[in-house]
Tab-separated table of C-alpha atoms in Angstrom:
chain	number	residue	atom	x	y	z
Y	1	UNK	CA	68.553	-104.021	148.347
Y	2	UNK	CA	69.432	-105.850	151.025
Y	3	UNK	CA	69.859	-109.665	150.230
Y	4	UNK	CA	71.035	-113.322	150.192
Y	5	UNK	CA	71.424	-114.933	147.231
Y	6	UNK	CA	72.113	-118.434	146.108
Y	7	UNK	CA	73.170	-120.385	142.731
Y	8	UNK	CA	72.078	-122.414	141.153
Y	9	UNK	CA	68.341	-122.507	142.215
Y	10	UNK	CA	68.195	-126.055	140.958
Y	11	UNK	CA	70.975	-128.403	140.101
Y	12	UNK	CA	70.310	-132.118	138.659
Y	13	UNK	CA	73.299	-134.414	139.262
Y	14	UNK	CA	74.683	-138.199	139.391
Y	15	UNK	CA	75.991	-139.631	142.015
Y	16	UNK	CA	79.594	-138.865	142.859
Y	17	UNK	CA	80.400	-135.523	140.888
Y	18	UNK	CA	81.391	-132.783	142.857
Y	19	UNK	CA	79.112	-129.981	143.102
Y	20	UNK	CA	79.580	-126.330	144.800
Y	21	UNK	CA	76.594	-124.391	145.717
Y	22	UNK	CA	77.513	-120.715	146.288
Y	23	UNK	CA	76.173	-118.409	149.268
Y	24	UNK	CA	76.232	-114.189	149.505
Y	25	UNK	CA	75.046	-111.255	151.407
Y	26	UNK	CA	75.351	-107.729	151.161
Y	27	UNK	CA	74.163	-107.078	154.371
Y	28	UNK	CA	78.090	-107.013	156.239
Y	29	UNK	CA	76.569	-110.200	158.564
Y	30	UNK	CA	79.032	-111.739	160.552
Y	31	UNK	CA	76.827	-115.245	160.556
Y	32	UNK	CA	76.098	-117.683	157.840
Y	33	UNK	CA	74.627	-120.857	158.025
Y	34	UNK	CA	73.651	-123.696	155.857
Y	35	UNK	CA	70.199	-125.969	156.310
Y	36	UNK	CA	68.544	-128.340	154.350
Y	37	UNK	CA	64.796	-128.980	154.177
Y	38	UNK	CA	63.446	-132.270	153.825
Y	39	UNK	CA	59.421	-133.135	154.153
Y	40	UNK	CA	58.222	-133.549	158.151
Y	41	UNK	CA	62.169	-133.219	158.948
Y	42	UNK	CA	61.875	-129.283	158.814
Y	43	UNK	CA	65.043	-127.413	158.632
Y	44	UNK	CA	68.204	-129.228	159.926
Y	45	UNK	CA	71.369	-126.978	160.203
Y	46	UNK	CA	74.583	-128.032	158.115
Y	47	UNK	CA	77.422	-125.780	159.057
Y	48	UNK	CA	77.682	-122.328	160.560
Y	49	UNK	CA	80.137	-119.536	160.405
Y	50	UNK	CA	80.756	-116.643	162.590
Y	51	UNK	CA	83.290	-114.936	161.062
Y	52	UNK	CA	86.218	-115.560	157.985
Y	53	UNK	CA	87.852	-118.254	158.723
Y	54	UNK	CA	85.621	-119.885	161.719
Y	55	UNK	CA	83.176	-122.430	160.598
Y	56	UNK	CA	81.860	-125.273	162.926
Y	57	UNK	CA	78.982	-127.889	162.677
Y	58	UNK	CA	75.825	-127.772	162.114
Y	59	UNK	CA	73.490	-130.362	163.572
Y	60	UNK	CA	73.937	-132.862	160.363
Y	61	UNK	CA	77.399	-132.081	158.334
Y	62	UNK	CA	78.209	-135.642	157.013
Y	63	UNK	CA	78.729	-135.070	153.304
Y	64	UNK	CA	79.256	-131.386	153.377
Y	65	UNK	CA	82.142	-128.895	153.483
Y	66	UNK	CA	82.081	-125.341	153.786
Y	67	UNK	CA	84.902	-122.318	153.251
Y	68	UNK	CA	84.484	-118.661	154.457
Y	69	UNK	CA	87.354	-117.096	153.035
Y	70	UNK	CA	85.352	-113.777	152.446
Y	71	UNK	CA	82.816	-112.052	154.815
Y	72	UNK	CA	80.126	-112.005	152.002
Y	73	UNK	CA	80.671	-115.386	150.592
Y	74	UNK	CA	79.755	-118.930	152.494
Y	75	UNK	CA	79.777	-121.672	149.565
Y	76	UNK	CA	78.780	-125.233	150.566
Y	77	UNK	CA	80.720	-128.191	148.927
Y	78	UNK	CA	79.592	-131.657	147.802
Y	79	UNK	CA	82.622	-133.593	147.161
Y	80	UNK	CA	80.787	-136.794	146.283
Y	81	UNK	CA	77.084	-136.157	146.364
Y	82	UNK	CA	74.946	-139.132	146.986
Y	83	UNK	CA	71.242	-139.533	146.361
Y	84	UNK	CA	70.408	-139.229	150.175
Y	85	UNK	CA	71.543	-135.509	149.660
Y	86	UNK	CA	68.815	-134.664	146.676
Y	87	UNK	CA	67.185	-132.245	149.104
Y	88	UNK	CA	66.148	-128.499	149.087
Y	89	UNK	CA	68.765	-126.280	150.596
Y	90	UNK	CA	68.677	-122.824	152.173
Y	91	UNK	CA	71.492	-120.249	152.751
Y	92	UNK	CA	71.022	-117.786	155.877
Y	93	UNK	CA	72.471	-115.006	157.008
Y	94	UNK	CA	72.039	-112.998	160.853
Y	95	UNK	CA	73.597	-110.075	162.566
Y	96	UNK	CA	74.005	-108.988	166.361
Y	97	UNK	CA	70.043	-109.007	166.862
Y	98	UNK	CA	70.146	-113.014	166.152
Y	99	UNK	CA	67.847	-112.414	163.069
Y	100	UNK	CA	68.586	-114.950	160.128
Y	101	UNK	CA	67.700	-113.914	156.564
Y	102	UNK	CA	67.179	-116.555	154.440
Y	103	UNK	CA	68.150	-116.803	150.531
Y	104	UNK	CA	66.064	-118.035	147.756
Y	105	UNK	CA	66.644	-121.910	148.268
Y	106	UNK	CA	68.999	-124.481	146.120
Y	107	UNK	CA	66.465	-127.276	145.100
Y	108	UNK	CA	69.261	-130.539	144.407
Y	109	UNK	CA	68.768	-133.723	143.064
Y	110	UNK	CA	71.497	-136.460	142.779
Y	111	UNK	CA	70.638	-139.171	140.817
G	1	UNK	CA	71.239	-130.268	171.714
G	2	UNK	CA	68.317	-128.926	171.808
G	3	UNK	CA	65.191	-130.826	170.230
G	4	UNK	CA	61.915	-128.519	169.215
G	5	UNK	CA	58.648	-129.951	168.942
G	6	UNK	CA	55.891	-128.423	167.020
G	7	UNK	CA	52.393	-129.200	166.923
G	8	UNK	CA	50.122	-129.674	165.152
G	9	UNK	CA	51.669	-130.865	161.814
G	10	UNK	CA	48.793	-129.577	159.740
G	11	UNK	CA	46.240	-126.976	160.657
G	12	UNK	CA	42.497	-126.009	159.081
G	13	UNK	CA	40.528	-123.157	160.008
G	14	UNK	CA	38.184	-121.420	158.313
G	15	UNK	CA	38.477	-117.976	157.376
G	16	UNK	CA	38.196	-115.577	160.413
G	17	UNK	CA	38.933	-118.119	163.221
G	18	UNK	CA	42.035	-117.895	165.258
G	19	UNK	CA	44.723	-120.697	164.813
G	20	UNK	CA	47.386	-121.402	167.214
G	21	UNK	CA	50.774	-123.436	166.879
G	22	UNK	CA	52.864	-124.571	169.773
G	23	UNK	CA	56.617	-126.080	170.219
G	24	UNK	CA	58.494	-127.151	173.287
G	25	UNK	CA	62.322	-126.635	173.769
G	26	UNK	CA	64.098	-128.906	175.586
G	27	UNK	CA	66.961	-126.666	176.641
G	28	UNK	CA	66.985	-124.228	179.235
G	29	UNK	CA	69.898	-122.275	177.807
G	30	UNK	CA	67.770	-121.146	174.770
G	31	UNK	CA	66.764	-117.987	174.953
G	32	UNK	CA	65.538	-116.508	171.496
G	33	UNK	CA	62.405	-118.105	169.581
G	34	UNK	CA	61.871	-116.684	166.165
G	35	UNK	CA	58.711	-117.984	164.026
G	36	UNK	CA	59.291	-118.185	159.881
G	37	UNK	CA	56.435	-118.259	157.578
G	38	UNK	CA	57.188	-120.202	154.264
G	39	UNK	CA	54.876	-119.696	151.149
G	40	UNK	CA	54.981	-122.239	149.092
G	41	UNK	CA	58.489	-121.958	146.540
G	42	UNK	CA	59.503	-119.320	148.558
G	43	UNK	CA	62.136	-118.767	151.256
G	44	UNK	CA	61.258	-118.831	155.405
G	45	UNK	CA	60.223	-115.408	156.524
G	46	UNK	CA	60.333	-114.184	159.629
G	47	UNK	CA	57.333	-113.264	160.900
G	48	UNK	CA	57.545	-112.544	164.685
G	49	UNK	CA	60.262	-113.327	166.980
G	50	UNK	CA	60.088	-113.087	171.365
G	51	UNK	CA	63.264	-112.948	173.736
G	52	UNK	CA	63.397	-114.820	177.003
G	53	UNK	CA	62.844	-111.599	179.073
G	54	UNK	CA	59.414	-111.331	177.763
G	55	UNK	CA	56.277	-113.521	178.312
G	56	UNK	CA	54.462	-112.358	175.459
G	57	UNK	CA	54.293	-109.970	171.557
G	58	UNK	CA	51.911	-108.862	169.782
G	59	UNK	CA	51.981	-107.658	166.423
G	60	UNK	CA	49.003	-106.815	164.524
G	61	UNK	CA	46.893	-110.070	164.323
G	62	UNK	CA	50.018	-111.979	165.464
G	63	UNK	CA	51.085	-113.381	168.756
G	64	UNK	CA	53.703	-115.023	170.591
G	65	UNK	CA	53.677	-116.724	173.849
G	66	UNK	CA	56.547	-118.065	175.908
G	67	UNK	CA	56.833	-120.047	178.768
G	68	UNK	CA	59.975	-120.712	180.309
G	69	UNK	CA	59.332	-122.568	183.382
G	70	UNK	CA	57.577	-125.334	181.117
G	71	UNK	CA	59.682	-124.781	178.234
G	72	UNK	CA	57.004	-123.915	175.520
G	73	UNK	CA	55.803	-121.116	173.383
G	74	UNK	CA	52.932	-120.637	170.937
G	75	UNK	CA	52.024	-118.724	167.671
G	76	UNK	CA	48.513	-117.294	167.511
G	77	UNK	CA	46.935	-115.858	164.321
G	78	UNK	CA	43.824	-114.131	164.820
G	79	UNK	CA	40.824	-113.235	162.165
G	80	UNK	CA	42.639	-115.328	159.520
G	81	UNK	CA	42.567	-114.959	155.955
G	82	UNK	CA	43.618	-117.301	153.145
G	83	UNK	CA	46.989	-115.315	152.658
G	84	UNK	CA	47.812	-116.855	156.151
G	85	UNK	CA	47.928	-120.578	154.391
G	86	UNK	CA	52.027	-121.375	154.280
G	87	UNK	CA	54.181	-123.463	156.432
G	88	UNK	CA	54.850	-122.055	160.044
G	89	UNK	CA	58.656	-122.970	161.529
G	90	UNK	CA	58.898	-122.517	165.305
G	91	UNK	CA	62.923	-121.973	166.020
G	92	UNK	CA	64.624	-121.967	169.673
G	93	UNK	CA	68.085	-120.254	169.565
G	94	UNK	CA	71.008	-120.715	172.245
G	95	UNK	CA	74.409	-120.024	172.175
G	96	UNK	CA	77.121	-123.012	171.418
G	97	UNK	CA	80.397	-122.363	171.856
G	98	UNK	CA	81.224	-118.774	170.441
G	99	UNK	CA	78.213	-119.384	168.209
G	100	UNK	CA	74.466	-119.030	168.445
G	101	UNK	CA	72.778	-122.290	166.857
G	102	UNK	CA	68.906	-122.399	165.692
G	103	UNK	CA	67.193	-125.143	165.588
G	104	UNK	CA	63.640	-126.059	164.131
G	105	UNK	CA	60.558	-127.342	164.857
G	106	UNK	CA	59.716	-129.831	161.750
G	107	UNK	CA	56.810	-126.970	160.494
G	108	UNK	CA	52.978	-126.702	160.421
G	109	UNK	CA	51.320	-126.388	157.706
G	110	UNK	CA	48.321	-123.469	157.604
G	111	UNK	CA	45.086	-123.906	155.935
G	112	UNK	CA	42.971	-120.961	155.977
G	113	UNK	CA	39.485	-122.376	153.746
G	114	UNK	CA	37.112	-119.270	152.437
């Protein structure tokens, strides 16, 4: 079955302890991207990748790091989470025809 | 970068009526407007998307409009039924760089009342 998948679904935190949120598709898409959704802010773009090794930002990366050492894989990195980044977070993924599949969601807090 | 505006931010019909979402684009380069339905808990789905080259899709009791020249485009949902009631996300697409970047309208949310 064709997929993206996400873990943890829900993390609780504090403040300052470095948290990984992993990313994968089966679906061989070159694209990946990372949003978070916050209330009446809809979904604001993180960080993108097109391929291994190419990764740019997204509209609001402060805070976050990304790797995309494999095609499947796109984690996103917290090295210091801070309560402004308790938010819900998708993983997508897209091919040629500019479709983005989304995975289940990553709902964060950081106390 | 591109800015999308959708309106309205919340949206009641009753059963059976027709509802209708709209978002502007600001940039001219976009060319690619997908719409996502999100269910409450669940993941965006996409739902319907149009291309630049055409003014208008239909699919089943969904539409989408686009108008370039004034930079909008609209969802319309016809005969509604409660299973309609999620959050709709407009999305204008363009390519940045070697990239193509989406970016969302802030959602509506769909209230279809029996």
């Amino acid at each position: 079955e064709a997929q993206v998948t996400q873990n943890p679904r829900y993390l609780i935190t504090v403040t300052g302890k470095k948290l990984t949120v992993t990313c994968s598709q089966n679906m061989n898409h070159e694209y990946m991207s990372w949003y978070r959704q916050d209330p009446g802010l809809g979904l604001r773009q993180i960080y993108y990748s097109m391929n291994v090794e190419v990764t740019d930002k997204g509209d609001v990366p402060e805070g976050y790091k990304v790797s995309r050492k494999e095609k499947r894989n796109f984690p996103l990195i917290l090295e210091s989470p801070s309560p402004n980044q308790t938010s819900l977070y998708f993983c997508a993924s897209g091919g040629e025809a500019d479709t983005q599949y989304f995975g289940p969601g990553t709902r964060l807090t950081v106390l | 970068g591109e800015n999308v505006e959708q309106h309205p931010s919340t949206l009641s019909v009753q059963e059976g009526d027709s509802a209708v979402i709209k978002c502007t684009y600001s940039d001219s380069a976009s060319n690619y407007f997908p719409w996502y339905k999100q269910e409450l808990g669940k993941r965006p789905q996409l739902i319907i998307d149009i291309r630049s080259n055409v003014g208008e899709k239909k699919d089943q009791r969904i539409a989408v409009t686009l108008n370039k020249t004034a930079k909008h485009f609209s969802l319309h949902i016809t005969e509604t039924q409660p299973e309609d009631s999620a959050v709709y996300f407009c999305a204008a697409s363009r390519v940045r760089g070697s990239a193509r970047q989406l970016t969302f309208g802030s959602g509506t949310q769909l209230t279809v009342l029996p």
